[in-house]
Amino acid sequence: MTDDVLIVEGLGKSHGPVTALADVDLRLAAGQRLALLGHNGAGKTTLIKLALGLIAPSAGRITVAGARPGSRAARAATAYLPEAVAFHASLTGREQLALFARLAGEPARAAGPLLERVGLAHAADRRIRTWSKGMRQRLGIAQAMLGRPRLALLDEPASGLDPVSRHDLYALIDEMAQEGTAVLIASHALTEVEARTDRIAILSGGRLVANDTLGGLRARAAMPIRLRLVARDGAAEEVQARLGGRRVNGASVEILCAPQEKMDTLGRIAALGPLVADLEVTPPGLEALYRHYSGEEKP
Amino acid sequence: MMGRIVAIAAAELRIARRNRWVLTATLIMVLFALALTFAGSAPTGSLGVDLLTVAVASMTTLSVYLAPLLALMVAFDALAGEADRGGLALLLSYPVSRGEILAGKGLAHLAVLAFAMAAGFGAAGGAAALAGGAGPESVAALLRLIASSVLLGAIFLALGYAVSALAASSAGAAAMAAGLWLVAVVLYDLGLLGAVVWSGDGAFTRHVFPWLLAANPADAFRLWNVGAAEAVALASGMQGAADALPRWAAPVSLVLWPFAALGLARLAFGRMEP
């Protein structure tokens, strides 16, 4: 595809004998949101620094908006939010953002509306020294929105944010994607990114072990779906006898079934009629998928 | 390009002002310059020169130590500190070159140093002139002292950036800067002194030593201020080495050093992986 903003081909990075990344292939199109998941040390930050051109790859190559990472064209097209973002504590939020605006080739007055957009207008003229961690993080997001970047690399953007701010953050990320920015979110907060991204890539030990939609990951993993039935009074034993599974706390029965057997199993449950009071179907969560792909738990 | 340099310089100036760096550096310069001027005013009568001349000689000795020290203190954290805090990677993700970052920081820091030196030497010089008289020659010596002190500061600012880029951390950069100061303004001279004593009136003392002196920016600074004004030289007793060199040697060394040091800093910064 020609509209791929980020193209990673056969990328490798090693520091002496230590391999940080090996043979990573990844593509990200305009307007797409990709969650890059992995443990601390799995290579997420290394991948981002390579895409920024801050460090040089040992193998393979990266193309950002058709340019070499670190070139002026690539940097002009890229926004970055570092994991532990630090600003000059003695500048005010408006001054700090105005500096970044001028470096990005925008007028300094672009800072005002942007601060309003991330909900910092009230603190804009106070020194950053007096700001909370969450406010600093929001300033980091504001600078990443400067100048309509084509690619946004966000390293743990939700760290330090309370649930409400996190919700606002994902709304801002959605807006960026709608405006055509390709967004890469590196995170280990698994549940946060579940509903908010188009694709999920999983890094483990420097290798890309998965890169698919959530549905695709589920199908490939073929992990069991968990069905939990609540039986009518005294019927739990009979339900277990007819369906299998295992008894949980008296009145409940839990059944694990493969994705392709799900409809059959549901049919058999429906046939039990009044014996079943309630039913809960849980597909494998991101947490379980993540463990599966990063090789921690082979089914 | 200029827009980005000016943006960085303006922000750095603001930071230096709010961190009370401007105030501290200026206070240090004013206090030391005033103290030395009046403590050193005793020999005026015996030498037959005005008080400002003697004051410039004392302040030259002061500046040799203080200008590199202040410059290194401002500069050592400029890159290592930002890298430590994670701000450097963010800054470098913008379309701004490393040269532009160095230029912006350098301009702001140099402005702080220049202000502190002009205020300090200016105040002390003014006070000396009022108390003990001044002539055209001693005023010229004062202006030369201020200008060459700013140059000396610029050299050690750039060397400080190089140290900041080479050191892995803020603490490492502080240690390296202290070491650099010690070598450049104390140990280098001690080494040369030892060599001169060993050589006696040999070829080393007559032909090599003056050039080695001019090669070190701190000594070149001293030679320039001493060699240019005979009266100052008389008061500081450094005429021998100044006479052995062509007049241009020390100024050229002092003018070339900032560029060499800046090149070194740019090279070190280029190798830095934030």
PDB file of C-alpha atoms in Angstrom, chain A residues 97-239:
ATOM      1  CA  LEU A  97       4.013  24.499  24.297  1.00  0.00           C
ATOM      2  CA  ALA A  98       4.806  27.714  22.394  1.00  0.00           C
ATOM      3  CA  LEU A  99       8.464  26.617  22.204  1.00  0.00           C
ATOM      4  CA  PHE A 100       7.452  23.261  20.729  1.00  0.00           C
ATOM      5  CA  ALA A 101       5.048  25.005  18.333  1.00  0.00           C
ATOM      6  CA  ARG A 102       7.828  27.228  17.018  1.00  0.00           C
ATOM      7  CA  LEU A 103      10.142  24.231  16.619  1.00  0.00           C
ATOM      8  CA  ALA A 104       7.386  22.461  14.682  1.00  0.00           C
ATOM      9  CA  GLY A 105       7.053  25.476  12.405  1.00  0.00           C
ATOM     10  CA  GLU A 106       3.721  26.618  13.849  1.00  0.00           C
ATOM     11  CA  PRO A 107       3.031  30.064  15.277  1.00  0.00           C
ATOM     12  CA  ALA A 108       3.505  30.350  19.050  1.00  0.00           C
ATOM     13  CA  ARG A 109      -0.161  31.314  19.454  1.00  0.00           C
ATOM     14  CA  ALA A 110      -1.140  27.745  18.429  1.00  0.00           C
ATOM     15  CA  ALA A 111      -0.464  26.863  22.084  1.00  0.00           C
ATOM     16  CA  GLY A 112      -3.617  28.494  23.450  1.00  0.00           C
ATOM     17  CA  PRO A 113      -6.335  26.543  21.627  1.00  0.00           C
ATOM     18  CA  LEU A 114      -4.411  23.302  22.075  1.00  0.00           C
ATOM     19  CA  LEU A 115      -4.154  23.788  25.841  1.00  0.00           C
ATOM     20  CA  GLU A 116      -7.882  24.366  25.881  1.00  0.00           C
ATOM     21  CA  ARG A 117      -8.474  21.201  23.886  1.00  0.00           C
ATOM     22  CA  VAL A 118      -6.651  19.038  26.443  1.00  0.00           C
ATOM     23  CA  GLY A 119      -8.333  20.803  29.356  1.00  0.00           C
ATOM     24  CA  LEU A 120      -5.348  22.799  30.636  1.00  0.00           C
ATOM     25  CA  ALA A 121      -6.549  26.322  29.831  1.00  0.00           C
ATOM     26  CA  HIS A 122      -6.993  27.130  33.529  1.00  0.00           C
ATOM     27  CA  ALA A 123      -3.349  26.279  34.344  1.00  0.00           C
ATOM     28  CA  ALA A 124      -1.741  27.567  31.137  1.00  0.00           C
ATOM     29  CA  ASP A 125       0.083  30.451  32.788  1.00  0.00           C
ATOM     30  CA  ARG A 126       1.256  28.644  35.899  1.00  0.00           C
ATOM     31  CA  ARG A 127       4.732  27.132  36.030  1.00  0.00           C
ATOM     32  CA  ILE A 128       4.898  23.427  35.205  1.00  0.00           C
ATOM     33  CA  ARG A 129       6.653  22.908  38.569  1.00  0.00           C
ATOM     34  CA  THR A 130       3.244  23.302  40.243  1.00  0.00           C
ATOM     35  CA  TRP A 131       1.432  20.849  37.941  1.00  0.00           C
ATOM     36  CA  SER A 132       0.283  17.331  38.802  1.00  0.00           C
ATOM     37  CA  LYS A 133       1.560  14.255  36.973  1.00  0.00           C
ATOM     38  CA  GLY A 134      -1.701  13.978  35.058  1.00  0.00           C
ATOM     39  CA  MET A 135      -1.525  17.591  33.904  1.00  0.00           C
ATOM     40  CA  ARG A 136       2.024  17.116  32.653  1.00  0.00           C
ATOM     41  CA  GLN A 137       0.929  14.019  30.776  1.00  0.00           C
ATOM     42  CA  ARG A 138      -1.846  16.025  29.127  1.00  0.00           C
ATOM     43  CA  LEU A 139       0.673  18.682  28.129  1.00  0.00           C
ATOM     44  CA  GLY A 140       2.665  15.854  26.555  1.00  0.00           C
ATOM     45  CA  ILE A 141      -0.389  14.859  24.558  1.00  0.00           C
ATOM     46  CA  ALA A 142      -1.008  18.467  23.538  1.00  0.00           C
ATOM     47  CA  GLN A 143       2.514  18.766  22.103  1.00  0.00           C
ATOM     48  CA  ALA A 144       1.982  15.502  20.213  1.00  0.00           C
ATOM     49  CA  MET A 145      -1.048  17.076  18.509  1.00  0.00           C
ATOM     50  CA  LEU A 146       0.924  20.076  17.226  1.00  0.00           C
ATOM     51  CA  GLY A 147       0.965  20.593  13.495  1.00  0.00           C
ATOM     52  CA  ARG A 148      -1.259  17.674  12.426  1.00  0.00           C
ATOM     53  CA  PRO A 149       1.379  14.949  12.437  1.00  0.00           C
ATOM     54  CA  ARG A 150       1.087  12.056   9.979  1.00  0.00           C
ATOM     55  CA  LEU A 151       2.441   9.618  12.529  1.00  0.00           C
ATOM     56  CA  ALA A 152       2.069   9.748  16.313  1.00  0.00           C
ATOM     57  CA  LEU A 153       4.258   7.526  18.484  1.00  0.00           C
ATOM     58  CA  LEU A 154       2.803   7.459  21.993  1.00  0.00           C
ATOM     59  CA  ASP A 155       4.797   5.611  24.646  1.00  0.00           C
ATOM     60  CA  GLU A 156       2.516   4.673  27.559  1.00  0.00           C
ATOM     61  CA  PRO A 157       0.227   7.659  27.004  1.00  0.00           C
ATOM     62  CA  ALA A 158      -2.187   6.708  29.792  1.00  0.00           C
ATOM     63  CA  SER A 159       0.381   6.396  32.560  1.00  0.00           C
ATOM     64  CA  GLY A 160      -0.389   8.675  35.488  1.00  0.00           C
ATOM     65  CA  LEU A 161      -3.902   9.489  34.322  1.00  0.00           C
ATOM     66  CA  ASP A 162      -7.063   8.907  36.340  1.00  0.00           C
ATOM     67  CA  PRO A 163      -9.944   7.040  34.658  1.00  0.00           C
ATOM     68  CA  VAL A 164     -11.727  10.207  33.511  1.00  0.00           C
ATOM     69  CA  SER A 165      -8.570  11.697  31.991  1.00  0.00           C
ATOM     70  CA  ARG A 166      -7.828   8.333  30.395  1.00  0.00           C
ATOM     71  CA  HIS A 167     -11.211   8.431  28.720  1.00  0.00           C
ATOM     72  CA  ASP A 168     -10.496  11.959  27.471  1.00  0.00           C
ATOM     73  CA  LEU A 169      -7.098  10.802  26.215  1.00  0.00           C
ATOM     74  CA  TYR A 170      -8.595   8.038  24.104  1.00  0.00           C
ATOM     75  CA  ALA A 171     -11.141  10.499  22.728  1.00  0.00           C
ATOM     76  CA  LEU A 172      -8.240  12.761  21.654  1.00  0.00           C
ATOM     77  CA  ILE A 173      -6.435   9.800  20.074  1.00  0.00           C
ATOM     78  CA  ASP A 174      -9.626   8.940  18.168  1.00  0.00           C
ATOM     79  CA  GLU A 175      -9.816  12.518  16.912  1.00  0.00           C
ATOM     80  CA  MET A 176      -6.209  12.363  15.732  1.00  0.00           C
ATOM     81  CA  ALA A 177      -6.887   9.111  13.874  1.00  0.00           C
ATOM     82  CA  GLN A 178     -10.005  10.594  12.287  1.00  0.00           C
ATOM     83  CA  GLU A 179      -7.911  13.475  11.006  1.00  0.00           C
ATOM     84  CA  GLY A 180      -5.699  10.906   9.284  1.00  0.00           C
ATOM     85  CA  THR A 181      -2.849  10.482  11.773  1.00  0.00           C
ATOM     86  CA  ALA A 182      -1.451   6.977  12.060  1.00  0.00           C
ATOM     87  CA  VAL A 183      -1.255   6.329  15.792  1.00  0.00           C
ATOM     88  CA  LEU A 184       1.020   3.816  17.488  1.00  0.00           C
ATOM     89  CA  ILE A 185       0.301   3.318  21.184  1.00  0.00           C
ATOM     90  CA  ALA A 186       2.912   1.384  23.120  1.00  0.00           C
ATOM     91  CA  SER A 187       1.456   0.066  26.335  1.00  0.00           C
ATOM     92  CA  HIS A 188       1.376  -2.651  28.899  1.00  0.00           C
ATOM     93  CA  ALA A 189      -2.003  -1.522  30.190  1.00  0.00           C
ATOM     94  CA  LEU A 190      -3.755  -4.267  28.278  1.00  0.00           C
ATOM     95  CA  THR A 191      -7.397  -3.636  28.952  1.00  0.00           C
ATOM     96  CA  GLU A 192      -7.053   0.064  28.168  1.00  0.00           C
ATOM     97  CA  VAL A 193      -6.353  -0.420  24.509  1.00  0.00           C
ATOM     98  CA  GLU A 194      -8.797  -3.273  23.872  1.00  0.00           C
ATOM     99  CA  ALA A 195     -11.692  -1.292  22.471  1.00  0.00           C
ATOM    100  CA  ARG A 196      -9.707   1.636  21.160  1.00  0.00           C
ATOM    101  CA  THR A 197      -7.391   0.285  18.494  1.00  0.00           C
ATOM    102  CA  ASP A 198      -7.748  -1.180  15.035  1.00  0.00           C
ATOM    103  CA  ARG A 199      -4.909  -3.632  15.357  1.00  0.00           C
ATOM    104  CA  ILE A 200      -2.788  -5.159  18.057  1.00  0.00           C
ATOM    105  CA  ALA A 201       0.879  -6.053  17.732  1.00  0.00           C
ATOM    106  CA  ILE A 202       2.621  -7.974  20.484  1.00  0.00           C
ATOM    107  CA  LEU A 203       6.362  -7.795  21.084  1.00  0.00           C
ATOM    108  CA  SER A 204       8.024 -10.448  23.159  1.00  0.00           C
ATOM    109  CA  GLY A 205      11.763 -10.679  23.704  1.00  0.00           C
ATOM    110  CA  GLY A 206      12.379  -8.309  20.809  1.00  0.00           C
ATOM    111  CA  ARG A 207      10.301 -10.308  18.318  1.00  0.00           C
ATOM    112  CA  LEU A 208       6.906  -9.468  16.896  1.00  0.00           C
ATOM    113  CA  VAL A 209       4.832 -12.495  17.900  1.00  0.00           C
ATOM    114  CA  ALA A 210       1.441 -11.216  16.767  1.00  0.00           C
ATOM    115  CA  ASN A 211       0.036  -8.459  14.560  1.00  0.00           C
ATOM    116  CA  ASP A 212      -3.684  -8.681  13.847  1.00  0.00           C
ATOM    117  CA  THR A 213      -7.127  -7.380  14.762  1.00  0.00           C
ATOM    118  CA  LEU A 214      -8.459  -8.462  18.117  1.00  0.00           C
ATOM    119  CA  GLY A 215     -10.883 -10.886  16.370  1.00  0.00           C
ATOM    120  CA  GLY A 216      -8.091 -12.294  14.244  1.00  0.00           C
ATOM    121  CA  LEU A 217      -5.902 -12.811  17.287  1.00  0.00           C
ATOM    122  CA  ARG A 218      -8.724 -14.632  19.052  1.00  0.00           C
ATOM    123  CA  ALA A 219      -9.401 -16.897  16.071  1.00  0.00           C
ATOM    124  CA  ARG A 220      -5.749 -17.783  15.600  1.00  0.00           C
ATOM    125  CA  ALA A 221      -5.141 -18.424  19.246  1.00  0.00           C
ATOM    126  CA  ALA A 222      -8.175 -20.795  19.321  1.00  0.00           C
ATOM    127  CA  MET A 223      -8.403 -20.210  23.022  1.00  0.00           C
ATOM    128  CA  PRO A 224     -11.435 -21.629  24.784  1.00  0.00           C
ATOM    129  CA  ILE A 225     -14.518 -19.547  25.399  1.00  0.00           C
ATOM    130  CA  ARG A 226     -15.743 -19.618  28.949  1.00  0.00           C
ATOM    131  CA  LEU A 227     -19.458 -20.303  29.515  1.00  0.00           C
ATOM    132  CA  ARG A 228     -20.804 -19.903  33.004  1.00  0.00           C
ATOM    133  CA  LEU A 229     -24.285 -21.163  33.814  1.00  0.00           C
ATOM    134  CA  VAL A 230     -26.318 -20.528  36.912  1.00  0.00           C
ATOM    135  CA  ALA A 231     -28.636 -23.485  37.501  1.00  0.00           C
ATOM    136  CA  ARG A 232     -32.069 -23.354  39.153  1.00  0.00           C
ATOM    137  CA  ASP A 233     -32.149 -24.444  42.798  1.00  0.00           C
ATOM    138  CA  GLY A 234     -30.927 -28.003  43.119  1.00  0.00           C
ATOM    139  CA  ALA A 235     -30.485 -28.525  39.392  1.00  0.00           C
ATOM    140  CA  ALA A 236     -26.733 -27.894  39.249  1.00  0.00           C
ATOM    141  CA  GLU A 237     -25.897 -31.589  39.453  1.00  0.00           C
ATOM    142  CA  GLU A 238     -28.179 -32.510  36.587  1.00  0.00           C
ATOM    143  CA  VAL A 239     -26.852 -29.653  34.439  1.00  0.00           C
TER     144      VAL A 239
END
